[in-house]
Structures are given as C-alpha cells and as structure tokens.
GROMACS .gro file of C-alpha atoms in nm:
model
  437
    1MET     CA    1  -0.037   0.012  -0.012
    2ASP     CA    2   0.122   0.368  -0.107
    3ARG     CA    3   0.070   0.665   0.113
    4GLU     CA    4   0.152   1.029   0.102
    5LEU     CA    5   0.484   1.120   0.236
    6LEU     CA    6   0.472   1.565   0.262
    7LEU     CA    7   0.840   1.729   0.364
    8GLU     CA    8   0.807   2.128   0.532
    9ILE     CA    9   1.098   2.324   0.652
   10GLY     CA   10   1.004   2.599   0.796
   11CYS     CA   11   1.308   2.856   0.793
   12GLU     CA   12   1.324   3.274   0.875
   13GLU     CA   13   1.276   3.455   0.510
   14ILE     CA   14   1.477   3.296   0.252
   15PRO     CA   15   1.559   3.573  -0.058
   16ALA     CA   16   1.366   3.608  -0.332
   17SER     CA   17   1.603   3.518  -0.554
   18TRP     CA   18   1.721   3.210  -0.411
   19LEU     CA   19   1.381   3.025  -0.441
   20PRO     CA   20   1.320   2.941  -0.787
   21GLY     CA   21   1.616   2.789  -0.777
   22LEU     CA   22   1.527   2.604  -0.448
   23THR     CA   23   1.224   2.494  -0.540
   24THR     CA   24   1.346   2.290  -0.805
   25GLN     CA   25   1.662   2.185  -0.645
   26VAL     CA   26   1.425   2.045  -0.314
   27GLY     CA   27   1.205   1.768  -0.516
   28ASP     CA   28   1.520   1.696  -0.694
   29VAL     CA   29   1.726   1.592  -0.396
   30VAL     CA   30   1.449   1.400  -0.246
   31THR     CA   31   1.405   1.215  -0.499
   32ALA     CA   32   1.773   1.118  -0.552
   33LYS     CA   33   1.751   1.045  -0.121
   34LEU     CA   34   1.495   0.817  -0.148
   35ARG     CA   35   1.629   0.659  -0.457
   36GLU     CA   36   1.942   0.656  -0.284
   37ALA     CA   37   1.753   0.462   0.069
   38ARG     CA   38   1.542   0.187  -0.209
   39LEU     CA   39   1.222   0.405  -0.228
   40THR     CA   40   1.074   0.471  -0.535
   41PRO     CA   41   0.820   0.746  -0.484
   42GLU     CA   42   0.516   0.607  -0.750
   43THR     CA   43   0.351   0.952  -0.843
   44PRO     CA   44   0.539   1.278  -0.934
   45VAL     CA   45   0.720   1.480  -0.673
   46GLU     CA   46   0.568   1.776  -0.596
   47THR     CA   47   0.758   2.131  -0.474
   48TYR     CA   48   0.607   2.408  -0.346
   49SER     CA   49   0.746   2.767  -0.132
   50THR     CA   50   0.654   3.076   0.008
   51PRO     CA   51   0.970   3.327   0.202
   52ARG     CA   52   0.984   3.072   0.539
   53ARG     CA   53   0.887   2.763   0.371
   54LEU     CA   54   1.018   2.503   0.138
   55THR     CA   55   0.801   2.231   0.094
   56VAL     CA   56   0.798   1.881  -0.069
   57ARG     CA   57   0.472   1.635  -0.177
   58ILE     CA   58   0.495   1.231  -0.259
   59ALA     CA   59   0.066   1.104  -0.309
   60ARG     CA   60   0.210   0.791  -0.328
   61LEU     CA   61   0.526   0.589  -0.156
   62ALA     CA   62   0.544   0.246  -0.089
   63GLU     CA   63   0.591   0.092   0.269
   64ARG     CA   64   0.871  -0.029   0.227
   65GLN     CA   65   1.243  -0.021   0.085
   66THR     CA   66   1.256  -0.253  -0.209
   67ASP     CA   67   1.451  -0.576  -0.154
   68LEU     CA   68   1.873  -0.542  -0.203
   69GLU     CA   69   1.993  -0.850  -0.352
   70GLU     CA   70   2.425  -0.817  -0.383
   71LEU     CA   71   2.637  -1.052  -0.547
   72VAL     CA   72   2.947  -1.018  -0.232
   73THR     CA   73   3.235  -1.215  -0.467
   74GLY     CA   74   3.541  -1.443  -0.213
   75PRO     CA   75   3.806  -1.677  -0.353
   76PRO     CA   76   3.880  -1.850  -0.709
   77VAL     CA   77   3.779  -2.128  -0.711
   78SER     CA   78   4.159  -2.256  -0.765
   79ALA     CA   79   4.244  -2.135  -0.464
   80ALA     CA   80   3.910  -2.250  -0.269
   81PHE     CA   81   3.916  -2.636  -0.299
   82GLY     CA   82   4.267  -2.854  -0.273
   83THR     CA   83   4.291  -3.175  -0.551
   84ASP     CA   84   4.093  -3.414  -0.326
   85GLY     CA   85   3.794  -3.149  -0.312
   86ALA     CA   86   3.737  -3.078  -0.023
   87PRO     CA   87   3.726  -2.673   0.084
   88THR     CA   88   4.061  -2.489   0.181
   89PRO     CA   89   4.007  -2.203   0.489
   90ALA     CA   90   4.057  -2.000   0.158
   91ALA     CA   91   3.688  -2.141   0.054
   92THR     CA   92   3.508  -2.156   0.432
   93GLY     CA   93   3.675  -1.867   0.596
   94PHE     CA   94   3.519  -1.634   0.357
   95ALA     CA   95   3.184  -1.873   0.412
   96SER     CA   96   3.166  -1.840   0.709
   97LYS     CA   97   3.235  -1.406   0.747
   98GLN     CA   98   2.897  -1.512   0.521
   99GLY     CA   99   2.736  -1.672   0.757
  100VAL     CA  100   2.656  -1.930   0.562
  101GLU     CA  101   2.821  -2.352   0.486
  102VAL     CA  102   3.037  -2.354   0.241
  103SER     CA  103   2.766  -2.544   0.057
  104ALA     CA  104   2.586  -2.220   0.053
  105LEU     CA  105   2.827  -2.050  -0.145
  106GLU     CA  106   2.832  -2.015  -0.590
  107ARG     CA  107   3.030  -2.072  -0.819
  108VAL     CA  108   2.997  -1.698  -1.123
  109GLU     CA  109   3.215  -1.636  -1.415
  110THR     CA  110   3.387  -1.348  -1.435
  111PRO     CA  111   3.712  -1.153  -1.673
  112LYS     CA  112   3.925  -1.363  -1.429
  113GLY     CA  113   3.814  -1.681  -1.373
  114VAL     CA  114   3.542  -1.863  -1.216
  115TYR     CA  115   3.526  -1.707  -0.795
  116LEU     CA  116   3.299  -1.824  -0.480
  117ALA     CA  117   3.042  -1.653  -0.462
  118PHE     CA  118   2.704  -1.582  -0.180
  119ARG     CA  119   2.475  -1.408  -0.315
  120LYS     CA  120   2.292  -1.173  -0.048
  121LYS     CA  121   1.971  -1.101   0.001
  122GLN     CA  122   1.862  -0.805   0.232
  123ARG     CA  123   1.454  -0.779   0.282
  124GLY     CA  124   1.378  -0.384   0.282
  125LYS     CA  125   1.296  -0.197   0.597
  126ALA     CA  126   0.982  -0.061   0.665
  127ALA     CA  127   0.996   0.321   0.504
  128VAL     CA  128   0.915   0.502   0.826
  129ASP     CA  129   1.237   0.341   0.885
  130ALA     CA  130   1.427   0.455   0.624
  131LEU     CA  131   1.251   0.807   0.652
  132PRO     CA  132   1.405   0.958   0.847
  133GLY     CA  133   1.788   0.930   0.656
  134VAL     CA  134   1.609   1.059   0.349
  135LEU     CA  135   1.591   1.415   0.535
  136GLY     CA  136   1.922   1.410   0.703
  137ALA     CA  137   2.033   1.346   0.385
  138THR     CA  138   1.828   1.628   0.203
  139LEU     CA  139   1.949   1.903   0.429
  140ARG     CA  140   2.260   1.800   0.384
  141GLY     CA  141   2.224   1.802   0.029
  142LEU     CA  142   2.065   2.122  -0.057
  143THR     CA  143   2.307   2.402  -0.185
  144PHE     CA  144   2.264   2.761  -0.081
  145PRO     CA  145   2.473   3.070  -0.285
  146LYS     CA  146   2.582   3.145   0.140
  147LEU     CA  147   2.573   2.899   0.425
  148MET     CA  148   2.495   3.035   0.735
  149HIS     CA  149   2.609   2.866   1.138
  150TRP     CA  150   2.291   2.855   1.280
  151ASP     CA  151   2.456   2.661   1.601
  152ALA     CA  152   2.309   2.352   1.471
  153MET     CA  153   2.426   1.985   1.376
  154LEU     CA  154   2.285   1.635   1.245
  155ASP     CA  155   2.350   1.341   1.478
  156ASP     CA  156   2.512   1.159   1.146
  157GLY     CA  157   2.917   1.225   1.264
  158ARG     CA  158   2.910   1.544   1.033
  159GLY     CA  159   2.989   1.748   1.258
  160ASP     CA  160   2.743   2.127   1.229
  161LEU     CA  161   2.404   2.188   1.012
  162LEU     CA  162   2.534   2.483   0.772
  163PHE     CA  163   2.182   2.615   0.594
  164GLY     CA  164   2.076   2.900   0.392
  165ARG     CA  165   1.864   3.110   0.707
  166PRO     CA  166   1.815   2.911   1.016
  167ILE     CA  167   1.548   2.626   1.030
  168ARG     CA  168   1.242   2.703   1.288
  169TRP     CA  169   1.048   2.388   1.270
  170LEU     CA  170   0.978   2.096   1.010
  171LEU     CA  171   0.644   1.904   0.923
  172TYR     CA  172   0.748   1.567   0.843
  173SER     CA  173   0.498   1.291   0.803
  174TYR     CA  174   0.402   0.991   0.620
  175GLY     CA  175   0.049   0.826   0.560
  176GLY     CA  176  -0.012   1.138   0.877
  177ARG     CA  177   0.128   1.030   1.082
  178VAL     CA  178   0.508   1.151   1.192
  179VAL     CA  179   0.857   1.092   1.108
  180PRO     CA  180   1.079   1.102   1.427
  181PHE     CA  181   1.387   1.305   1.306
  182SER     CA  182   1.544   1.592   1.508
  183ILE     CA  183   1.803   1.890   1.455
  184GLY     CA  184   2.022   1.918   1.719
  185ARG     CA  185   2.197   2.221   1.897
  186THR     CA  186   2.621   2.263   1.955
  187PRO     CA  187   2.724   2.163   2.330
  188GLY     CA  188   2.787   2.515   2.314
  189ALA     CA  189   2.470   2.745   2.175
  190ALA     CA  190   2.209   2.391   2.356
  191SER     CA  191   2.024   2.594   2.680
  192GLY     CA  192   1.643   2.593   2.774
  193GLN     CA  193   1.605   2.895   2.554
  194VAL     CA  194   1.798   2.697   2.191
  195GLN     CA  195   1.653   2.355   2.182
  196GLU     CA  196   1.688   2.129   1.943
  197VAL     CA  197   1.397   2.115   1.652
  198ALA     CA  198   1.207   1.851   1.566
  199THR     CA  199   1.003   1.705   1.326
  200GLY     CA  200   0.592   1.735   1.359
  201ALA     CA  201   0.255   1.725   1.257
  202VAL     CA  202   0.234   2.113   1.253
  203THR     CA  203   0.287   2.375   1.024
  204TYR     CA  204   0.258   2.777   1.120
  205GLY     CA  205   0.025   3.045   0.961
  206HIS     CA  206   0.126   3.430   0.812
  207ARG     CA  207   0.350   3.595   1.101
  208PHE     CA  208   0.114   3.948   1.128
  209LEU     CA  209  -0.224   3.742   0.946
  210THR     CA  210  -0.519   3.556   1.093
  211THR     CA  211  -0.877   3.474   1.142
  212SER     CA  212  -0.899   3.419   1.551
  213GLY     CA  213  -0.610   3.352   1.816
  214ARG     CA  214  -0.279   3.429   1.760
  215ALA     CA  215  -0.070   3.539   1.456
  216GLY     CA  216   0.192   3.272   1.330
  217ARG     CA  217  -0.009   2.968   1.603
  218ALA     CA  218   0.125   2.602   1.537
  219ILE     CA  219  -0.151   2.451   1.283
  220LYS     CA  220  -0.193   2.102   1.301
  221VAL     CA  221  -0.236   1.894   0.997
  222ARG     CA  222  -0.249   1.536   0.866
  223SER     CA  223  -0.285   1.542   0.491
  224PHE     CA  224  -0.146   1.751   0.209
  225ASP     CA  225  -0.504   1.885   0.123
  226GLU     CA  226  -0.588   2.003   0.451
  227TYR     CA  227  -0.186   2.159   0.485
  228ARG     CA  228  -0.284   2.314   0.141
  229ALA     CA  229  -0.622   2.463   0.294
  230ARG     CA  230  -0.584   2.566   0.718
  231LEU     CA  231  -0.254   2.738   0.537
  232LEU     CA  232  -0.497   2.968   0.315
  233GLU     CA  233  -0.685   3.041   0.677
  234ASN     CA  234  -0.401   3.159   0.805
  235PHE     CA  235  -0.294   3.390   0.528
  236VAL     CA  236  -0.055   3.185   0.346
  237ILE     CA  237  -0.079   3.143  -0.054
  238LEU     CA  238   0.140   2.811  -0.139
  239GLU     CA  239   0.177   2.801  -0.495
  240ARG     CA  240   0.340   3.074  -0.646
  241ALA     CA  241   0.111   3.098  -0.975
  242GLU     CA  242  -0.130   3.192  -0.720
  243ARG     CA  243   0.036   3.495  -0.595
  244HIS     CA  244   0.156   3.597  -0.903
  245ASN     CA  245  -0.197   3.586  -1.074
  246LYS     CA  246  -0.313   3.764  -0.753
  247ILE     CA  247  -0.057   4.035  -0.772
  248ALA     CA  248  -0.095   4.089  -1.175
  249ARG     CA  249  -0.510   4.120  -1.087
  250GLU     CA  250  -0.451   4.375  -0.812
  251LEU     CA  251  -0.201   4.600  -1.062
  252ASP     CA  252  -0.456   4.645  -1.274
  253ALA     CA  253  -0.718   4.716  -1.058
  254LYS     CA  254  -0.531   4.970  -0.880
  255ALA     CA  255  -0.355   5.111  -1.191
  256GLN     CA  256  -0.726   5.167  -1.332
  257ARG     CA  257  -0.826   5.387  -1.023
  258LEU     CA  258  -0.542   5.584  -1.071
  259GLN     CA  259  -0.625   5.619  -1.457
  260GLY     CA  260  -0.307   5.450  -1.545
  261ARG     CA  261  -0.180   5.161  -1.599
  262VAL     CA  262   0.153   4.949  -1.504
  263SER     CA  263   0.488   5.092  -1.709
  264ARG     CA  264   0.505   4.796  -1.974
  265THR     CA  265   0.855   4.877  -1.981
  266VAL     CA  266   0.838   4.792  -1.624
  267ARG     CA  267   0.655   4.457  -1.694
  268THR     CA  268   0.804   4.356  -2.007
  269GLU     CA  269   1.179   4.415  -1.939
  270SER     CA  270   1.165   4.469  -1.504
  271GLU     CA  271   1.234   4.078  -1.349
  272LEU     CA  272   1.018   4.315  -1.074
  273LEU     CA  273   0.720   4.078  -1.100
  274ARG     CA  274   0.858   3.786  -1.123
  275GLU     CA  275   1.017   3.878  -0.795
  276VAL     CA  276   0.761   3.937  -0.608
  277PRO     CA  277   0.572   3.657  -0.547
  278ASP     CA  278   0.872   3.508  -0.333
  279LEU     CA  279   0.907   3.803  -0.122
  280VAL     CA  280   0.512   3.787   0.021
  281GLU     CA  281   0.321   3.517   0.178
  282TYR     CA  282  -0.016   3.653   0.189
  283PRO     CA  283   0.001   3.956  -0.097
  284SER     CA  284  -0.176   4.277  -0.117
  285VAL     CA  285  -0.131   4.570  -0.385
  286VAL     CA  286  -0.119   4.976  -0.229
  287GLY     CA  287  -0.166   5.283  -0.492
  288GLY     CA  288   0.060   5.588  -0.328
  289THR     CA  289   0.178   5.927  -0.541
  290PHE     CA  290   0.411   6.172  -0.538
  291GLY     CA  291   0.492   6.483  -0.600
  292ALA     CA  292   0.454   6.586  -0.990
  293GLU     CA  293   0.768   6.804  -0.999
  294PHE     CA  294   0.973   6.498  -0.990
  295LEU     CA  295   0.850   6.437  -1.335
  296GLU     CA  296   1.086   6.637  -1.481
  297LEU     CA  297   1.349   6.403  -1.398
  298PRO     CA  298   1.454   6.116  -1.660
  299ASP     CA  299   1.247   5.823  -1.671
  300GLU     CA  300   1.517   5.605  -1.574
  301VAL     CA  301   1.602   5.754  -1.296
  302LEU     CA  302   1.169   5.757  -1.181
  303THR     CA  303   1.229   5.366  -1.297
  304THR     CA  304   1.539   5.330  -1.061
  305THR     CA  305   1.417   5.465  -0.779
  306LEU     CA  306   1.064   5.333  -0.786
  307VAL     CA  307   1.159   4.968  -0.890
  308HIS     CA  308   1.523   4.857  -0.789
  309HIS     CA  309   1.539   5.052  -0.478
  310GLN     CA  310   1.183   5.020  -0.356
  311HIS     CA  311   1.047   4.703  -0.506
  312TYR     CA  312   0.720   4.934  -0.646
  313PHE     CA  313   0.535   4.970  -1.013
  314PRO     CA  314   0.557   5.290  -1.186
  315VAL     CA  315   0.278   5.378  -1.361
  316GLU     CA  316   0.216   5.564  -1.690
  317ASP     CA  317  -0.048   5.710  -1.896
  318GLU     CA  318  -0.241   5.577  -2.191
  319HIS     CA  319  -0.003   5.726  -2.432
  320GLY     CA  320   0.341   5.550  -2.176
  321LYS     CA  321   0.406   5.864  -2.002
  322LEU     CA  322   0.434   5.822  -1.644
  323LYS     CA  323   0.268   5.976  -1.382
  324ASN     CA  324   0.333   6.101  -1.100
  325ALA     CA  325   0.231   5.762  -0.861
  326PHE     CA  326   0.319   5.391  -0.809
  327LEU     CA  327   0.164   5.044  -0.684
  328ALA     CA  328   0.336   4.879  -0.423
  329VAL     CA  329   0.310   4.473  -0.312
  330ILE     CA  330   0.201   4.410   0.074
  331ASN     CA  331   0.259   4.095   0.259
  332ILE     CA  332   0.006   4.186   0.482
  333GLU     CA  333  -0.414   4.162   0.393
  334PRO     CA  334  -0.414   4.586   0.492
  335ASP     CA  335  -0.690   4.745   0.712
  336ASN     CA  336  -0.622   5.160   0.646
  337GLU     CA  337  -0.483   5.128   0.298
  338ARG     CA  338  -0.465   5.471   0.314
  339THR     CA  339  -0.192   5.452   0.587
  340ILE     CA  340   0.039   5.232   0.419
  341ALA     CA  341   0.005   5.416   0.140
  342ARG     CA  342   0.061   5.735   0.363
  343ASN     CA  343   0.415   5.628   0.470
  344ALA     CA  344   0.520   5.476   0.128
  345GLU     CA  345   0.484   5.832  -0.009
  346ARG     CA  346   0.745   5.952   0.254
  347VAL     CA  347   0.946   5.692   0.148
  348VAL     CA  348   0.981   5.763  -0.207
  349THR     CA  349   0.908   6.135  -0.182
  350ALA     CA  350   1.276   6.130   0.067
  351ARG     CA  351   1.410   5.884  -0.213
  352LEU     CA  352   1.371   6.179  -0.528
  353ARG     CA  353   1.449   6.470  -0.338
  354ASP     CA  354   1.739   6.300  -0.281
  355ALA     CA  355   1.728   6.223  -0.735
  356ARG     CA  356   1.690   6.515  -0.774
  357PHE     CA  357   2.012   6.737  -0.618
  358PHE     CA  358   2.204   6.465  -0.785
  359TRP     CA  359   2.051   6.528  -1.087
  360ASP     CA  360   2.102   6.857  -1.032
  361ALA     CA  361   2.400   6.898  -0.917
  362ASP     CA  362   2.567   6.642  -1.175
  363ARG     CA  363   2.414   6.873  -1.450
  364ALA     CA  364   2.619   7.232  -1.268
  365GLN     CA  365   2.910   7.076  -1.412
  366THR     CA  366   3.060   6.917  -1.748
  367LEU     CA  367   3.087   6.522  -1.860
  368GLU     CA  368   3.494   6.677  -1.943
  369GLN     CA  369   3.419   6.758  -1.548
  370HIS     CA  370   3.306   6.445  -1.451
  371ARG     CA  371   3.537   6.284  -1.663
  372GLY     CA  372   3.832   6.421  -1.470
  373ARG     CA  373   3.744   6.242  -1.142
  374LEU     CA  374   3.812   5.873  -1.295
  375ALA     CA  375   4.200   5.891  -1.207
  376THR     CA  376   4.099   5.757  -0.933
  377ALA     CA  377   3.822   5.520  -0.995
  378ALA     CA  378   4.047   5.231  -1.054
  379PHE     CA  379   3.932   4.965  -1.349
  380HIS     CA  380   4.195   4.717  -1.274
  381GLN     CA  381   4.527   4.623  -1.110
  382GLY     CA  382   4.733   4.662  -1.435
  383LEU     CA  383   4.547   4.840  -1.681
  384GLY     CA  384   4.550   5.131  -1.438
  385SER     CA  385   4.189   5.385  -1.438
  386PHE     CA  386   3.834   5.425  -1.570
  387ARG     CA  387   4.073   5.746  -1.710
  388ASP     CA  388   4.332   5.556  -1.782
  389LYS     CA  389   4.076   5.288  -2.079
  390ALA     CA  390   3.914   5.621  -2.173
  391ASP     CA  391   4.225   5.748  -2.281
  392ARG     CA  392   4.309   5.399  -2.450
  393LEU     CA  393   3.955   5.423  -2.552
  394GLU     CA  394   4.040   5.738  -2.747
  395PRO     CA  395   4.266   5.723  -3.022
  396LEU     CA  396   4.102   5.340  -3.125
  397ALA     CA  397   3.769   5.564  -3.193
  398ARG     CA  398   3.933   5.769  -3.385
  399TRP     CA  399   4.147   5.493  -3.615
  400ILE     CA  400   3.788   5.305  -3.625
  401ALA     CA  401   3.597   5.574  -3.754
  402ALA     CA  402   3.917   5.702  -4.040
  403ASP     CA  403   4.040   5.466  -4.149
  404LEU     CA  404   3.837   5.133  -4.059
  405PHE     CA  405   3.504   5.257  -4.136
  406GLY     CA  406   3.619   5.493  -4.421
  407HIS     CA  407   3.397   5.801  -4.294
  408PRO     CA  408   3.738   6.046  -4.155
  409GLU     CA  409   3.480   6.340  -4.089
  410ALA     CA  410   3.330   6.150  -3.805
  411ALA     CA  411   3.663   6.039  -3.626
  412ASP     CA  412   3.650   6.447  -3.402
  413ALA     CA  413   3.339   6.324  -3.312
  414ALA     CA  414   3.413   5.968  -3.237
  415ALA     CA  415   3.698   6.009  -3.033
  416THR     CA  416   3.488   6.275  -2.866
  417ALA     CA  417   3.255   6.014  -2.724
  418ALA     CA  418   3.529   5.747  -2.695
  419ARG     CA  419   3.693   5.983  -2.469
  420LEU     CA  420   3.349   6.073  -2.247
  421CYS     CA  421   3.187   5.767  -2.230
  422LYS     CA  422   3.344   5.644  -1.869
  423ALA     CA  423   3.259   5.954  -1.778
  424ASP     CA  424   2.938   5.889  -1.626
  425LEU     CA  425   3.109   5.716  -1.314
  426GLY     CA  426   3.206   6.052  -1.215
  427THR     CA  427   2.866   6.144  -1.126
  428ALA     CA  428   2.675   6.189  -0.796
  429MET     CA  429   2.367   6.045  -0.981
  430VAL     CA  430   2.566   5.689  -1.048
  431ARG     CA  431   2.727   5.655  -0.730
  432GLU     CA  432   2.422   5.634  -0.579
  433LEU     CA  433   2.224   5.458  -0.885
  434THR     CA  434   2.461   5.225  -0.960
  435GLU     CA  435   2.185   5.039  -1.233
  436LEU     CA  436   2.201   5.421  -1.443
  437GLN     CA  437   2.590   5.343  -1.549
   0.00000   0.00000   0.00000
C-alpha cells in the first residue's frame, strides 16, 4: 500500500532570488535521496515554496524499501578447493564471514576466471524507518549561494549543519503520521532558550494575520490537502503561481483607479513581477502618489528609484508617459490602505528628493569635469584607472571611424565620444543609483 509523504522545512525568510532555484532543487534532492534509500516515488514529486518554507509532497510512496540483492565475490575456485575437492581455509573463511556453509556458495564466471560468490539478500526496511535518513541527507544535500552557521548539528558524525537560513520548524509526515527526526544544537549553544528542532505534524501561518487566535500559531495537519487549506485560512498562499496571478490582477485594478496602467517597460523588461511573488506569502497591492515636480526627472531615474530601490511598480498613462503614481506589493491584507500608502509615499518622496539633488548637482558640471574624477576609480590591477581606459579608447575610436569605416569626417566626434564614454562613473547620480551607469 502506498502512502503520502509530506515535508515542510520552515525557515527564516529566504531571499527571493534564491527561491525559484531552491524550489526545484529540493524536489530533485528528495527524489535522489529516496532512490538511494530504495524508496521510489510512485507519483511525481510536487514542490512549493514561500519566503518562509520549502515544501515537498509525494502523493504515493511505497511502505517498504525494495529488497536488496548483492553478489559478494570471494576467492577463486582454484584456491577454494584442494585436489581432493575439500574446501580450503580460503573457502571456509569466506563462508564463515557471510554466515553460511560452503555448500551455500555458488560459482560465478568473471573476466578473471571462476570465483566463489554468495548472493546476499536483504529485506527492505519499513519506509518509516528509512525516512529519517532521507531527511538528514536532504538537509545536507541542499546547496545555497551563501551558507549560515546557526549552531545546529545532525547526529551523522559530520558536525555542524550549515543552511541558507536558520530552520525554525520541520513538518515531516508519512501516511498522516510524524516521521521522527531532530536537528540538534551545538554544545556551546544548547540551552533552555535554544533547543533542538524536532519534526512534528504542525505548520505555521502568516506572521501577522489570523482569522482567530494568535497570529503565527502552530497549525496541526494530517494530509497535504488539509495542509494547503489550513495555510490559506491562515493567510499563506502556498502556490507561487497563485500569488503571481493575484498580484497581477490587483496591479491592473489599482492602476485603473489611478487612471493609468502598470508601466509596460517594467512589466516586460524588468524582473520585478517575477520577483515579488517570492517576497510575500499573502500579497496585496496599495497605490500611492508623489509630487508632480519629480516628473521633470528622466524616466530612467524615476523607474530605477521605484523598481530597484523600493520594489514598487511605476504607473503610466495611456500614451506611455509616467504618472506621479506607483503601486506597492505588501505582505498583509490592509485594514487601512491609505495609512500604508501614506508611509510608502514618504519613503518614495525622500528618495526622489535625493535623486533630484544629484541630478541638479551633476548637470551643474560638464562631462569633461566629471571625467576628471575617473583618475581615482581603479579599472583593473595593472591596467590603471577608468580615465586611463578612456584615454586608450580615444585614439582607437578615431582610427575605427577614419580608417576602418572610411569616414574621416566622423573621427573627431568618435574620439570625443570615446573620451567621455566613462564620464558618468564620476557623477553623484551613478554613484547613488549604480543601475544607471
């Protein structure tokens, strides 16, 4: 009989840029470790994630490991029996080591000749006995762009358990029953306040939202269907695609209320809409505005400030011109949307004031003056500064225009462009908003 396996690794917030890869990786690692343990999934492995959890579900997993049959090779037959056919100490020693009589051994042909061998059969263990090792191997097998020491260790003789973020809880059940496993604490950290993380049949909802009781309380579950439903009741949308679609719908609706639409440039070229579903567990969208005087700034400055620094969506009119409005994706269901929007507006206004200051200060000087600062910016060890690089490009550009392309009349313009091509690196704007270089 096959039963359902459910695993949830509950962590501190995982960076959004890690989640897509980790969601795929955790499924691959669990599958590989199950196969190593001779537990083959009967249904496809399903994976889910939010910023605080990595989830794996297998609808049907066998109750026992497959039986193991291993052929153990012993001594060559020529050394195993004497001229009278009696077994030698080599044969009896090999049989004794396998716990059988010599008569139970068989002869097998190998490239080196005929050898004695014993066919060892091992009955598979119950899945519940093998699954703790699968979880331990999975935790060891996951890789992250950066690893954290968090005073945790496993009872596998390999020392500390490093992980991408500290693990706060483990939901691990098979057929509705908890699979026992625990992550211990290093001797120097273990205390009444810092305890081991043991598997259980509970998960945790949204940190701040709840329909009743205390937000973030433990929620008992027995199956994946109940797990997903109870999470939704506690303001956690498990499926990333569902969070993405909810965000996209609300962005369009809020933009229409602001008499505009989400910036098409941001929507098609930016990674923002692909990133924000991995920043939230229960997304909502609020709209805000900023002073119309900031529209005098270049569009690139406005979008960089909103998108890269705040993860907000710019709003444009029907002609594609930016409006003095933005949309913010938040991780709560707002009771007072206007209060949240007002606070977001304060932050955006402060950032845009800084951007306008840098823009005005930079325009007060020529590019040639900004170029002078490049002498203090190292390009590469042994290759000088960025000014040295621009100086090398200048005669090269002149030669390309005049000789290679045959346009001597454009040589001076090409040389000037090459001399000034790195001047933006000397501006305050690019030092503050490096994405604009």
